Amino acid sequence: MSRIAAVAPVLPELVYAQHEITATLASLLVGDDARRQAVLERLHASAGVRTRHLALPLDRYRELDSFGATNDLFIQIGTDLAERALRAALRTAGVMPDEVDLIVFTSVTGISAPSIDALLVPRIGLRPDVKRVPMFGLGCVAGAAGIARVHDYLTGHPGDVAVLVSVELCSLTMQADDASMANLVSTGLFGDGASAVVMVGDERARATGAPGPDVVATRSRLYADTEDALGWDIGASGFRIVLSAGLADVVEEHLGHDVADLLAAHELKTGDIPTWVAHTGGPKILEAASRSMDLPAGAFERSWSSLARVGNLSSSGVLHVLADTLDAGGHEPGAPAVLFALGPGVCAEIVLLRWPGSTATATATTTPRGVGHRVVTDGAEGRAA
């Protein structure tokens, strides 16, 4: 097994009410077309989002006229956010930068070479021989997939420390000339944010008493003939959203079966899971996932709350919900939890977690040294939960 020692979610300092964003984007997306303005307002109002944090002041989005200039902003702002998140997570876990053996970086809203994980090495003081795995293309699923792939590594390196860093600046992908339903929906749903997760192998967890939860098992699924349901068309203007109205149907049809199969392999059923960490894919996705598993109302309460506060943060979304879950505390020793997310493909990643079972480790988990580290948006790096 592996153990999650710390999670640090961060957000840009600029925060706007949903209605402010809608009013500003209306002129960029639909101009003076009153009918399309009404559609935009309806879609944004139904997104389940109250506020979002943005990489830039609202009035600056009018200036984004090229993919190159926008991507330069992604690298600059994204690297700063990644540094904040990783420093906070390492501090919370009590891990020195030169103890990190692997860094996995994920984003689907910008590109760079060298990748942002490489830019972090001298900034943070990571070792020059640290193993690096930058990932692109997994989209929203990458928060869960990142935890799963780090777990795979730590299973074979039980004394190591590994970190996952996610940066998503979704607002920088807005296409001002695209009045399609997919773009109108996405401009009301996605926000900007980042996160870092510190994980340790089983040997190090036992030696240091790192707080949980433990990663018990994972499952990956790629659903056939769904590649046109979610993703990007990437061209001269940058990232153009692909978002099918049938995405929720794919989730409802498949997700429940895959979760049930993973749980059955560990002699569990969905009714045995007291804690669900669901990606904030939007109201239709959360509702479809709940129906697919026949879950009671309130099972995804923290996901709905995160969606309302910050929107869908793509790969960082499920990690922000994980931080909220760890902050809440009160987890019964030995109790299982399920974390999941979905992404382009269409694909799903499901992670079975378990809170440490002994009284000693349970105490560390429910009253952790900052696990679920919350990072405020006034420039301070964070505070303990």
mmCIF file of C-alpha atoms in Angstrom:
data_model
loop_
_atom_site.group_PDB
_atom_site.id
_atom_site.type_symbol
_atom_site.label_atom_id
_atom_site.label_comp_id
_atom_site.label_asym_id
_atom_site.label_seq_id
_atom_site.Cartn_x
_atom_site.Cartn_y
_atom_site.Cartn_z
ATOM 1 C CA MET A 1 0.000 0.000 0.000
ATOM 2 C CA SER A 2 0.904 3.673 -0.001
ATOM 3 C CA ARG A 3 -0.271 6.502 2.222
ATOM 4 C CA ILE A 4 -1.410 10.056 1.556
ATOM 5 C CA ALA A 5 0.592 12.224 3.946
ATOM 6 C CA ALA A 6 -0.629 15.698 2.921
ATOM 7 C CA VAL A 7 -2.842 17.507 0.440
ATOM 8 C CA ALA A 8 -2.430 21.220 -0.281
ATOM 9 C CA PRO A 9 -5.017 22.919 -2.502
ATOM 10 C CA VAL A 10 -4.326 26.470 -3.703
ATOM 11 C CA LEU A 11 -6.312 29.071 -5.622
ATOM 12 C CA PRO A 12 -5.474 32.307 -7.434
ATOM 13 C CA GLU A 13 -6.133 35.397 -5.353
ATOM 14 C CA LEU A 14 -8.738 36.851 -7.729
ATOM 15 C CA VAL A 15 -12.263 35.634 -6.980
ATOM 16 C CA TYR A 16 -15.481 36.636 -8.735
ATOM 17 C CA ALA A 17 -19.164 35.907 -8.311
ATOM 18 C CA GLN A 18 -20.655 33.816 -11.093
ATOM 19 C CA HIS A 19 -22.918 36.637 -12.268
ATOM 20 C CA GLU A 20 -19.902 38.962 -12.684
ATOM 21 C CA ILE A 21 -18.154 36.413 -14.881
ATOM 22 C CA THR A 22 -21.288 35.844 -16.943
ATOM 23 C CA ALA A 23 -21.811 39.559 -17.543
ATOM 24 C CA THR A 24 -18.206 40.108 -18.643
ATOM 25 C CA LEU A 25 -18.028 37.084 -20.925
ATOM 26 C CA ALA A 26 -21.371 37.747 -22.611
ATOM 27 C CA SER A 27 -19.996 40.476 -24.851
ATOM 28 C CA LEU A 28 -16.951 38.350 -25.735
ATOM 29 C CA LEU A 29 -18.860 35.176 -26.513
ATOM 30 C CA VAL A 30 -22.211 36.230 -27.980
ATOM 31 C CA GLY A 31 -21.954 39.984 -28.573
ATOM 32 C CA ASP A 32 -25.299 41.766 -28.835
ATOM 33 C CA ASP A 33 -27.313 38.633 -29.642
ATOM 34 C CA ALA A 34 -30.064 38.806 -27.000
ATOM 35 C CA ARG A 35 -31.187 35.220 -27.574
ATOM 36 C CA ARG A 36 -27.717 33.798 -27.104
ATOM 37 C CA GLN A 37 -27.166 36.055 -24.089
ATOM 38 C CA ALA A 38 -30.239 34.503 -22.494
ATOM 39 C CA VAL A 39 -28.903 31.007 -23.235
ATOM 40 C CA LEU A 40 -25.524 31.917 -21.730
ATOM 41 C CA GLU A 41 -27.134 33.278 -18.573
ATOM 42 C CA ARG A 42 -29.301 30.175 -18.206
ATOM 43 C CA LEU A 43 -26.366 27.794 -18.661
ATOM 44 C CA HIS A 44 -24.134 29.671 -16.213
ATOM 45 C CA ALA A 45 -26.925 29.909 -13.637
ATOM 46 C CA SER A 46 -27.510 26.139 -13.796
ATOM 47 C CA ALA A 47 -23.830 25.188 -13.450
ATOM 48 C CA GLY A 48 -24.028 24.885 -9.652
ATOM 49 C CA VAL A 49 -21.267 27.497 -9.285
ATOM 50 C CA ARG A 50 -21.460 30.592 -7.053
ATOM 51 C CA THR A 51 -17.883 31.880 -7.248
ATOM 52 C CA ARG A 52 -14.696 31.109 -9.141
ATOM 53 C CA HIS A 53 -11.043 32.064 -8.773
ATOM 54 C CA LEU A 54 -9.401 33.268 -11.975
ATOM 55 C CA ALA A 55 -5.792 33.588 -13.078
ATOM 56 C CA LEU A 56 -6.351 37.101 -14.487
ATOM 57 C CA PRO A 57 -8.542 40.106 -13.696
ATOM 58 C CA LEU A 58 -11.800 39.773 -15.600
ATOM 59 C CA ASP A 59 -11.134 42.730 -17.871
ATOM 60 C CA ARG A 60 -7.842 41.221 -19.083
ATOM 61 C CA TYR A 61 -9.521 38.296 -20.844
ATOM 62 C CA ARG A 62 -10.382 40.683 -23.679
ATOM 63 C CA GLU A 63 -6.643 41.016 -24.335
ATOM 64 C CA LEU A 64 -5.982 37.315 -24.920
ATOM 65 C CA ASP A 65 -5.525 37.309 -28.674
ATOM 66 C CA SER A 66 -3.046 34.472 -29.316
ATOM 67 C CA PHE A 67 -2.290 30.986 -28.090
ATOM 68 C CA GLY A 68 1.367 31.890 -27.569
ATOM 69 C CA ALA A 69 0.657 34.825 -25.267
ATOM 70 C CA THR A 70 -1.952 32.854 -23.348
ATOM 71 C CA ASN A 71 0.338 29.866 -22.909
ATOM 72 C CA ASP A 72 3.126 32.131 -21.640
ATOM 73 C CA LEU A 73 0.722 33.254 -18.907
ATOM 74 C CA PHE A 74 -0.069 29.621 -18.132
ATOM 75 C CA ILE A 75 3.613 28.864 -17.562
ATOM 76 C CA GLN A 76 4.217 31.964 -15.442
ATOM 77 C CA ILE A 77 1.112 31.826 -13.251
ATOM 78 C CA GLY A 78 0.930 28.036 -13.206
ATOM 79 C CA THR A 79 4.499 27.629 -11.981
ATOM 80 C CA ASP A 80 3.891 30.110 -9.170
ATOM 81 C CA LEU A 81 0.745 28.264 -8.054
ATOM 82 C CA ALA A 82 2.508 24.905 -8.303
ATOM 83 C CA GLU A 83 5.328 26.192 -6.108
ATOM 84 C CA ARG A 84 2.882 27.433 -3.469
ATOM 85 C CA ALA A 85 1.043 24.122 -3.442
ATOM 86 C CA LEU A 86 4.117 21.918 -3.280
ATOM 87 C CA ARG A 87 5.850 23.965 -0.578
ATOM 88 C CA ALA A 88 2.701 23.833 1.551
ATOM 89 C CA ALA A 89 2.214 20.085 1.065
ATOM 90 C CA LEU A 90 5.836 19.262 1.899
ATOM 91 C CA ARG A 91 5.778 21.458 4.992
ATOM 92 C CA THR A 92 2.562 19.860 6.179
ATOM 93 C CA ALA A 93 3.904 16.350 5.639
ATOM 94 C CA GLY A 94 7.153 17.169 7.422
ATOM 95 C CA VAL A 95 9.123 16.234 4.312
ATOM 96 C CA MET A 96 12.218 18.089 3.101
ATOM 97 C CA PRO A 97 12.424 18.825 -0.629
ATOM 98 C CA ASP A 98 15.548 16.707 -1.056
ATOM 99 C CA GLU A 99 13.673 13.674 0.307
ATOM 100 C CA VAL A 100 11.328 13.575 -2.705
ATOM 101 C CA ASP A 101 12.112 10.668 -5.021
ATOM 102 C CA LEU A 102 9.387 11.149 -7.667
ATOM 103 C CA ILE A 103 7.362 14.108 -8.892
ATOM 104 C CA VAL A 104 4.329 13.573 -11.130
ATOM 105 C CA PHE A 105 2.931 16.723 -12.758
ATOM 106 C CA THR A 106 -0.370 17.028 -14.565
ATOM 107 C CA SER A 107 -2.237 19.708 -16.465
ATOM 108 C CA VAL A 108 -4.467 19.845 -19.517
ATOM 109 C CA THR A 109 -4.818 23.638 -19.829
ATOM 110 C CA GLY A 110 -1.316 24.592 -20.985
ATOM 111 C CA ILE A 111 1.947 23.141 -22.222
ATOM 112 C CA SER A 112 5.635 23.782 -21.672
ATOM 113 C CA ALA A 113 8.974 22.190 -22.367
ATOM 114 C CA PRO A 114 10.695 21.990 -19.973
ATOM 115 C CA SER A 115 7.531 21.063 -18.130
ATOM 116 C CA ILE A 116 6.485 22.799 -14.924
ATOM 117 C CA ASP A 117 7.760 19.934 -12.775
ATOM 118 C CA ALA A 118 11.257 20.607 -14.140
ATOM 119 C CA LEU A 119 10.895 24.319 -13.393
ATOM 120 C CA LEU A 120 10.009 23.415 -9.794
ATOM 121 C CA VAL A 121 13.209 21.459 -9.162
ATOM 122 C CA PRO A 122 15.507 24.482 -8.607
ATOM 123 C CA ARG A 123 12.724 26.613 -7.115
ATOM 124 C CA ILE A 124 11.804 24.087 -4.444
ATOM 125 C CA GLY A 125 15.217 22.510 -3.959
ATOM 126 C CA LEU A 126 14.333 19.051 -5.209
ATOM 127 C CA ARG A 127 17.250 16.735 -5.944
ATOM 128 C CA PRO A 128 18.686 16.906 -9.460
ATOM 129 C CA ASP A 129 18.191 13.126 -9.731
ATOM 130 C CA VAL A 130 14.489 13.267 -8.794
ATOM 131 C CA LYS A 131 12.384 11.124 -11.117
ATOM 132 C CA ARG A 132 9.901 13.236 -13.127
ATOM 133 C CA VAL A 133 6.716 12.180 -14.919
ATOM 134 C CA PRO A 134 4.821 15.038 -16.623
ATOM 135 C CA MET A 135 1.349 14.001 -17.833
ATOM 136 C CA PHE A 136 -0.850 15.742 -20.406
ATOM 137 C CA GLY A 137 -4.181 14.715 -21.922
ATOM 138 C CA LEU A 138 -5.861 13.000 -18.995
ATOM 139 C CA GLY A 139 -7.951 16.072 -18.202
ATOM 140 C CA CYS A 140 -10.255 15.927 -15.210
ATOM 141 C CA VAL A 141 -9.398 12.300 -14.440
ATOM 142 C CA ALA A 142 -5.728 13.119 -13.804
ATOM 143 C CA GLY A 143 -6.153 13.979 -10.117
ATOM 144 C CA ALA A 144 -7.364 10.458 -9.396
ATOM 145 C CA ALA A 145 -5.094 8.861 -12.000
ATOM 146 C CA GLY A 146 -2.114 10.715 -10.550
ATOM 147 C CA ILE A 147 -2.770 9.283 -7.102
ATOM 148 C CA ALA A 148 -3.160 5.842 -8.652
ATOM 149 C CA ARG A 149 0.094 6.015 -10.644
ATOM 150 C CA VAL A 150 2.036 7.381 -7.655
ATOM 151 C CA HIS A 151 0.601 4.471 -5.653
ATOM 152 C CA ASP A 152 1.868 2.055 -8.309
ATOM 153 C CA TYR A 153 5.359 3.519 -7.983
ATOM 154 C CA LEU A 154 5.367 3.470 -4.190
ATOM 155 C CA THR A 155 4.184 -0.143 -4.117
ATOM 156 C CA GLY A 156 7.500 -1.014 -5.738
ATOM 157 C CA HIS A 157 9.477 1.587 -3.735
ATOM 158 C CA PRO A 158 8.007 1.321 -0.217
ATOM 159 C CA GLY A 159 10.628 3.534 1.409
ATOM 160 C CA ASP A 160 10.219 6.438 -1.028
ATOM 161 C CA VAL A 161 8.430 9.777 -1.050
ATOM 162 C CA ALA A 162 6.481 10.873 -4.118
ATOM 163 C CA VAL A 163 4.480 13.992 -4.915
ATOM 164 C CA LEU A 164 1.668 14.763 -7.332
ATOM 165 C CA VAL A 165 1.269 18.351 -8.552
ATOM 166 C CA SER A 166 -1.742 19.533 -10.545
ATOM 167 C CA VAL A 167 -2.168 22.968 -12.162
ATOM 168 C CA GLU A 168 -5.266 23.889 -14.160
ATOM 169 C CA LEU A 169 -5.855 27.425 -15.484
ATOM 170 C CA CYS A 170 -9.055 26.658 -17.323
ATOM 171 C CA SER A 171 -9.992 30.303 -17.861
ATOM 172 C CA LEU A 172 -6.995 30.757 -20.167
ATOM 173 C CA THR A 173 -8.499 28.279 -22.631
ATOM 174 C CA MET A 174 -11.610 30.394 -23.307
ATOM 175 C CA GLN A 175 -12.330 30.821 -27.020
ATOM 176 C CA ALA A 176 -13.849 34.269 -27.502
ATOM 177 C CA ASP A 177 -15.058 33.479 -31.034
ATOM 178 C CA ASP A 178 -16.818 30.242 -30.087
ATOM 179 C CA ALA A 179 -20.522 30.524 -29.312
ATOM 180 C CA SER A 180 -21.080 26.759 -29.349
ATOM 181 C CA MET A 181 -23.084 25.173 -26.563
ATOM 182 C CA ALA A 182 -19.966 23.347 -25.357
ATOM 183 C CA ASN A 183 -18.020 26.607 -24.960
ATOM 184 C CA LEU A 184 -20.944 28.409 -23.326
ATOM 185 C CA VAL A 185 -21.304 25.564 -20.811
ATOM 186 C CA SER A 186 -17.576 25.331 -20.068
ATOM 187 C CA THR A 187 -17.179 29.076 -19.512
ATOM 188 C CA GLY A 188 -19.739 28.807 -16.730
ATOM 189 C CA LEU A 189 -18.319 25.676 -15.126
ATOM 190 C CA PHE A 190 -14.525 25.651 -15.005
ATOM 191 C CA GLY A 191 -12.322 27.581 -12.591
ATOM 192 C CA ASP A 192 -8.599 27.957 -11.937
ATOM 193 C CA GLY A 193 -6.601 26.257 -9.209
ATOM 194 C CA ALA A 194 -3.774 23.923 -8.295
ATOM 195 C CA SER A 195 -2.931 21.287 -5.712
ATOM 196 C CA ALA A 196 -0.141 19.088 -4.448
ATOM 197 C CA VAL A 197 -0.271 15.687 -2.769
ATOM 198 C CA VAL A 198 2.549 14.081 -0.793
ATOM 199 C CA MET A 199 2.451 10.279 -0.659
ATOM 200 C CA VAL A 200 4.789 7.827 1.030
ATOM 201 C CA GLY A 201 5.468 4.145 0.674
ATOM 202 C CA ASP A 202 4.354 1.615 3.247
ATOM 203 C CA GLU A 203 7.757 1.299 4.924
ATOM 204 C CA ARG A 204 8.136 5.050 5.336
ATOM 205 C CA ALA A 205 4.549 5.389 6.560
ATOM 206 C CA ARG A 206 5.185 2.848 9.308
ATOM 207 C CA ALA A 207 8.533 4.381 10.253
ATOM 208 C CA THR A 208 7.321 7.989 10.422
ATOM 209 C CA GLY A 209 3.696 7.539 11.487
ATOM 210 C CA ALA A 210 2.539 9.592 8.505
ATOM 211 C CA PRO A 211 -1.217 10.249 8.628
ATOM 212 C CA GLY A 212 -3.550 8.467 6.254
ATOM 213 C CA PRO A 213 -5.529 7.507 4.395
ATOM 214 C CA ASP A 214 -3.936 4.472 2.786
ATOM 215 C CA VAL A 215 -4.389 3.728 -0.898
ATOM 216 C CA VAL A 216 -5.576 0.121 -1.011
ATOM 217 C CA ALA A 217 -6.298 -0.452 -4.707
ATOM 218 C CA THR A 218 -7.087 1.343 -7.962
ATOM 219 C CA ARG A 219 -8.932 0.645 -11.176
ATOM 220 C CA SER A 220 -8.701 2.292 -14.606
ATOM 221 C CA ARG A 221 -11.388 2.122 -17.285
ATOM 222 C CA LEU A 222 -11.528 3.417 -20.862
ATOM 223 C CA TYR A 223 -14.969 3.281 -22.453
ATOM 224 C CA ALA A 224 -15.104 2.300 -26.109
ATOM 225 C CA ASP A 225 -16.386 4.677 -28.812
ATOM 226 C CA THR A 226 -16.619 7.693 -26.488
ATOM 227 C CA GLU A 227 -13.575 9.670 -27.656
ATOM 228 C CA ASP A 228 -15.796 12.406 -29.119
ATOM 229 C CA ALA A 229 -17.618 13.034 -25.836
ATOM 230 C CA LEU A 230 -14.968 15.038 -23.976
ATOM 231 C CA GLY A 231 -11.634 16.640 -24.737
ATOM 232 C CA TRP A 232 -9.950 19.406 -26.704
ATOM 233 C CA ASP A 233 -9.585 20.328 -30.347
ATOM 234 C CA ILE A 234 -6.176 22.013 -30.360
ATOM 235 C CA GLY A 235 -5.399 24.493 -33.128
ATOM 236 C CA ALA A 236 -3.933 27.893 -33.863
ATOM 237 C CA SER A 237 -6.183 29.602 -31.300
ATOM 238 C CA GLY A 238 -5.371 27.107 -28.560
ATOM 239 C CA PHE A 239 -7.679 24.731 -26.714
ATOM 240 C CA ARG A 240 -11.246 24.467 -28.012
ATOM 241 C CA ILE A 241 -13.529 22.453 -25.733
ATOM 242 C CA VAL A 242 -15.191 19.208 -26.833
ATOM 243 C CA LEU A 243 -18.100 18.484 -24.492
ATOM 244 C CA SER A 244 -20.937 16.205 -25.533
ATOM 245 C CA ALA A 245 -24.442 16.300 -24.078
ATOM 246 C CA GLY A 246 -24.191 12.488 -23.890
ATOM 247 C CA LEU A 247 -21.301 12.473 -21.405
ATOM 248 C CA ALA A 248 -23.589 12.032 -18.406
ATOM 249 C CA ASP A 249 -25.200 9.013 -20.097
ATOM 250 C CA VAL A 250 -21.786 7.352 -20.416
ATOM 251 C CA VAL A 251 -21.137 7.943 -16.730
ATOM 252 C CA GLU A 252 -24.510 6.595 -15.653
ATOM 253 C CA GLU A 253 -24.178 3.492 -17.813
ATOM 254 C CA HIS A 254 -20.670 2.444 -16.803
ATOM 255 C CA LEU A 255 -19.329 3.971 -13.596
ATOM 256 C CA GLY A 256 -21.447 2.040 -11.105
ATOM 257 C CA HIS A 257 -20.405 -1.321 -12.538
ATOM 258 C CA ASP A 258 -16.713 -0.470 -12.365
ATOM 259 C CA VAL A 259 -16.924 0.803 -8.798
ATOM 260 C CA ALA A 260 -18.859 -2.301 -7.771
ATOM 261 C CA ASP A 261 -16.259 -4.570 -9.388
ATOM 262 C CA LEU A 262 -13.380 -2.891 -7.549
ATOM 263 C CA LEU A 263 -15.230 -3.046 -4.237
ATOM 264 C CA ALA A 264 -16.234 -6.685 -4.733
ATOM 265 C CA ALA A 265 -12.567 -7.634 -5.121
ATOM 266 C CA HIS A 266 -12.149 -6.365 -1.546
ATOM 267 C CA GLU A 267 -15.386 -7.888 -0.209
ATOM 268 C CA LEU A 268 -17.167 -4.536 -0.132
ATOM 269 C CA LYS A 269 -20.345 -3.060 -1.607
ATOM 270 C CA THR A 270 -21.270 0.564 -2.295
ATOM 271 C CA GLY A 271 -23.412 0.537 0.849
ATOM 272 C CA ASP A 272 -20.266 -0.154 2.899
ATOM 273 C CA ILE A 273 -18.617 3.129 1.811
ATOM 274 C CA PRO A 274 -19.238 6.007 4.241
ATOM 275 C CA THR A 275 -17.033 8.523 2.402
ATOM 276 C CA TRP A 276 -17.115 9.444 -1.293
ATOM 277 C CA VAL A 277 -14.565 11.786 -2.894
ATOM 278 C CA ALA A 278 -16.133 12.615 -6.252
ATOM 279 C CA HIS A 279 -14.692 14.830 -8.963
ATOM 280 C CA THR A 280 -16.615 18.084 -9.373
ATOM 281 C CA GLY A 281 -17.588 17.431 -12.978
ATOM 282 C CA GLY A 282 -20.754 19.507 -12.831
ATOM 283 C CA PRO A 283 -24.350 18.901 -11.784
ATOM 284 C CA LYS A 284 -25.190 16.437 -14.556
ATOM 285 C CA ILE A 285 -22.066 14.357 -13.939
ATOM 286 C CA LEU A 286 -22.519 14.256 -10.169
ATOM 287 C CA GLU A 287 -26.178 13.317 -10.559
ATOM 288 C CA ALA A 288 -25.363 10.620 -13.136
ATOM 289 C CA ALA A 289 -22.650 9.151 -10.886
ATOM 290 C CA SER A 290 -25.018 9.075 -7.933
ATOM 291 C CA ARG A 291 -27.723 7.333 -9.963
ATOM 292 C CA SER A 292 -25.215 4.874 -11.387
ATOM 293 C CA MET A 293 -24.298 3.695 -7.892
ATOM 294 C CA ASP A 294 -27.750 4.212 -6.342
ATOM 295 C CA LEU A 295 -26.275 6.385 -3.595
ATOM 296 C CA PRO A 296 -28.293 8.267 -0.981
ATOM 297 C CA ALA A 297 -28.769 12.020 -1.167
ATOM 298 C CA GLY A 298 -25.819 13.826 0.335
ATOM 299 C CA ALA A 299 -23.195 11.215 -0.596
ATOM 300 C CA PHE A 300 -21.369 13.818 -2.694
ATOM 301 C CA GLU A 301 -22.064 16.782 -0.415
ATOM 302 C CA ARG A 302 -18.436 17.963 -0.314
ATOM 303 C CA SER A 303 -18.169 17.769 -4.094
ATOM 304 C CA TRP A 304 -21.283 19.892 -4.536
ATOM 305 C CA SER A 305 -19.916 22.390 -2.014
ATOM 306 C CA SER A 306 -16.540 22.603 -3.757
ATOM 307 C CA LEU A 307 -18.246 23.023 -7.128
ATOM 308 C CA ALA A 308 -20.226 25.958 -5.748
ATOM 309 C CA ARG A 309 -17.170 27.645 -4.201
ATOM 310 C CA VAL A 310 -14.595 27.249 -6.970
ATOM 311 C CA GLY A 311 -16.156 25.505 -9.969
ATOM 312 C CA ASN A 312 -14.748 22.491 -11.779
ATOM 313 C CA LEU A 313 -10.939 22.641 -11.461
ATOM 314 C CA SER A 314 -10.297 19.809 -13.940
ATOM 315 C CA SER A 315 -7.569 17.527 -12.526
ATOM 316 C CA SER A 316 -7.312 19.584 -9.326
ATOM 317 C CA GLY A 317 -11.035 19.303 -8.613
ATOM 318 C CA VAL A 318 -11.055 15.888 -6.946
ATOM 319 C CA LEU A 319 -7.890 16.816 -5.001
ATOM 320 C CA HIS A 320 -9.609 19.888 -3.532
ATOM 321 C CA VAL A 321 -12.497 17.642 -2.481
ATOM 322 C CA LEU A 322 -9.987 15.207 -0.965
ATOM 323 C CA ALA A 323 -8.495 18.084 1.052
ATOM 324 C CA ASP A 324 -11.974 19.049 2.283
ATOM 325 C CA THR A 325 -12.609 15.425 3.246
ATOM 326 C CA LEU A 326 -9.392 15.201 5.246
ATOM 327 C CA ASP A 327 -10.128 18.559 6.891
ATOM 328 C CA ALA A 328 -13.489 17.255 8.091
ATOM 329 C CA GLY A 329 -11.888 14.534 10.220
ATOM 330 C CA GLY A 330 -13.929 12.088 12.257
ATOM 331 C CA HIS A 331 -13.112 9.104 10.043
ATOM 332 C CA GLU A 332 -13.648 5.731 11.684
ATOM 333 C CA PRO A 333 -10.459 3.633 11.960
ATOM 334 C CA GLY A 334 -10.358 1.037 9.208
ATOM 335 C CA ALA A 335 -13.279 2.558 7.321
ATOM 336 C CA PRO A 336 -13.070 2.560 3.509
ATOM 337 C CA ALA A 337 -13.542 5.494 1.149
ATOM 338 C CA VAL A 338 -13.758 5.797 -2.627
ATOM 339 C CA LEU A 339 -12.207 8.570 -4.719
ATOM 340 C CA PHE A 340 -13.028 8.790 -8.423
ATOM 341 C CA ALA A 341 -12.818 11.076 -11.425
ATOM 342 C CA LEU A 342 -13.598 10.966 -15.139
ATOM 343 C CA GLY A 343 -11.841 12.390 -18.152
ATOM 344 C CA PRO A 344 -11.368 12.340 -21.927
ATOM 345 C CA GLY A 345 -11.533 8.964 -23.549
ATOM 346 C CA VAL A 346 -14.089 8.727 -21.890
ATOM 347 C CA CYS A 347 -12.211 7.186 -18.987
ATOM 348 C CA ALA A 348 -12.576 6.680 -15.265
ATOM 349 C CA GLU A 349 -10.098 6.234 -12.445
ATOM 350 C CA ILE A 350 -11.299 4.756 -9.160
ATOM 351 C CA VAL A 351 -9.217 4.678 -5.974
ATOM 352 C CA LEU A 352 -10.116 2.643 -2.891
ATOM 353 C CA LEU A 353 -8.860 4.298 0.300
ATOM 354 C CA ARG A 354 -8.882 3.117 3.902
ATOM 355 C CA TRP A 355 -8.330 5.088 7.075
ATOM 356 C CA PRO A 356 -5.550 3.635 9.242
ATOM 357 C CA GLY A 357 -6.982 0.970 11.486
ATOM 358 C CA SER A 358 -5.115 1.316 14.777
ATOM 359 C CA THR A 359 -6.119 3.793 17.459
ATOM 360 C CA ALA A 360 -2.751 5.540 17.281
ATOM 361 C CA THR A 361 -2.814 6.128 13.549
ATOM 362 C CA ALA A 362 -6.501 6.960 13.612
ATOM 363 C CA THR A 363 -5.785 9.762 16.055
ATOM 364 C CA ALA A 364 -3.112 11.092 13.713
ATOM 365 C CA THR A 365 -5.564 10.955 10.849
ATOM 366 C CA THR A 366 -8.470 12.726 12.516
ATOM 367 C CA THR A 367 -6.304 15.400 14.109
ATOM 368 C CA PRO A 368 -3.539 15.684 11.508
ATOM 369 C CA ARG A 369 -0.623 18.041 11.203
ATOM 370 C CA GLY A 370 -2.338 20.063 8.527
ATOM 371 C CA VAL A 371 -3.562 17.232 6.316
ATOM 372 C CA GLY A 372 -6.083 18.783 3.997
ATOM 373 C CA HIS A 373 -3.958 21.934 4.271
ATOM 374 C CA ARG A 374 -6.037 24.948 3.296
ATOM 375 C CA VAL A 375 -4.244 27.716 1.470
ATOM 376 C CA VAL A 376 -5.742 31.186 1.721
ATOM 377 C CA THR A 377 -5.804 33.542 -1.230
ATOM 378 C CA ASP A 378 -4.176 36.674 0.193
ATOM 379 C CA GLY A 379 -0.664 35.524 -0.552
ATOM 380 C CA ALA A 380 -0.112 33.517 2.639
ATOM 381 C CA GLU A 381 0.935 29.966 1.927
ATOM 382 C CA GLY A 382 -1.470 28.214 4.250
ATOM 383 C CA ARG A 383 -2.691 27.216 7.648
ATOM 384 C CA ALA A 384 -3.232 23.899 9.356
ATOM 385 C CA ALA A 385 -6.705 22.432 9.243
#
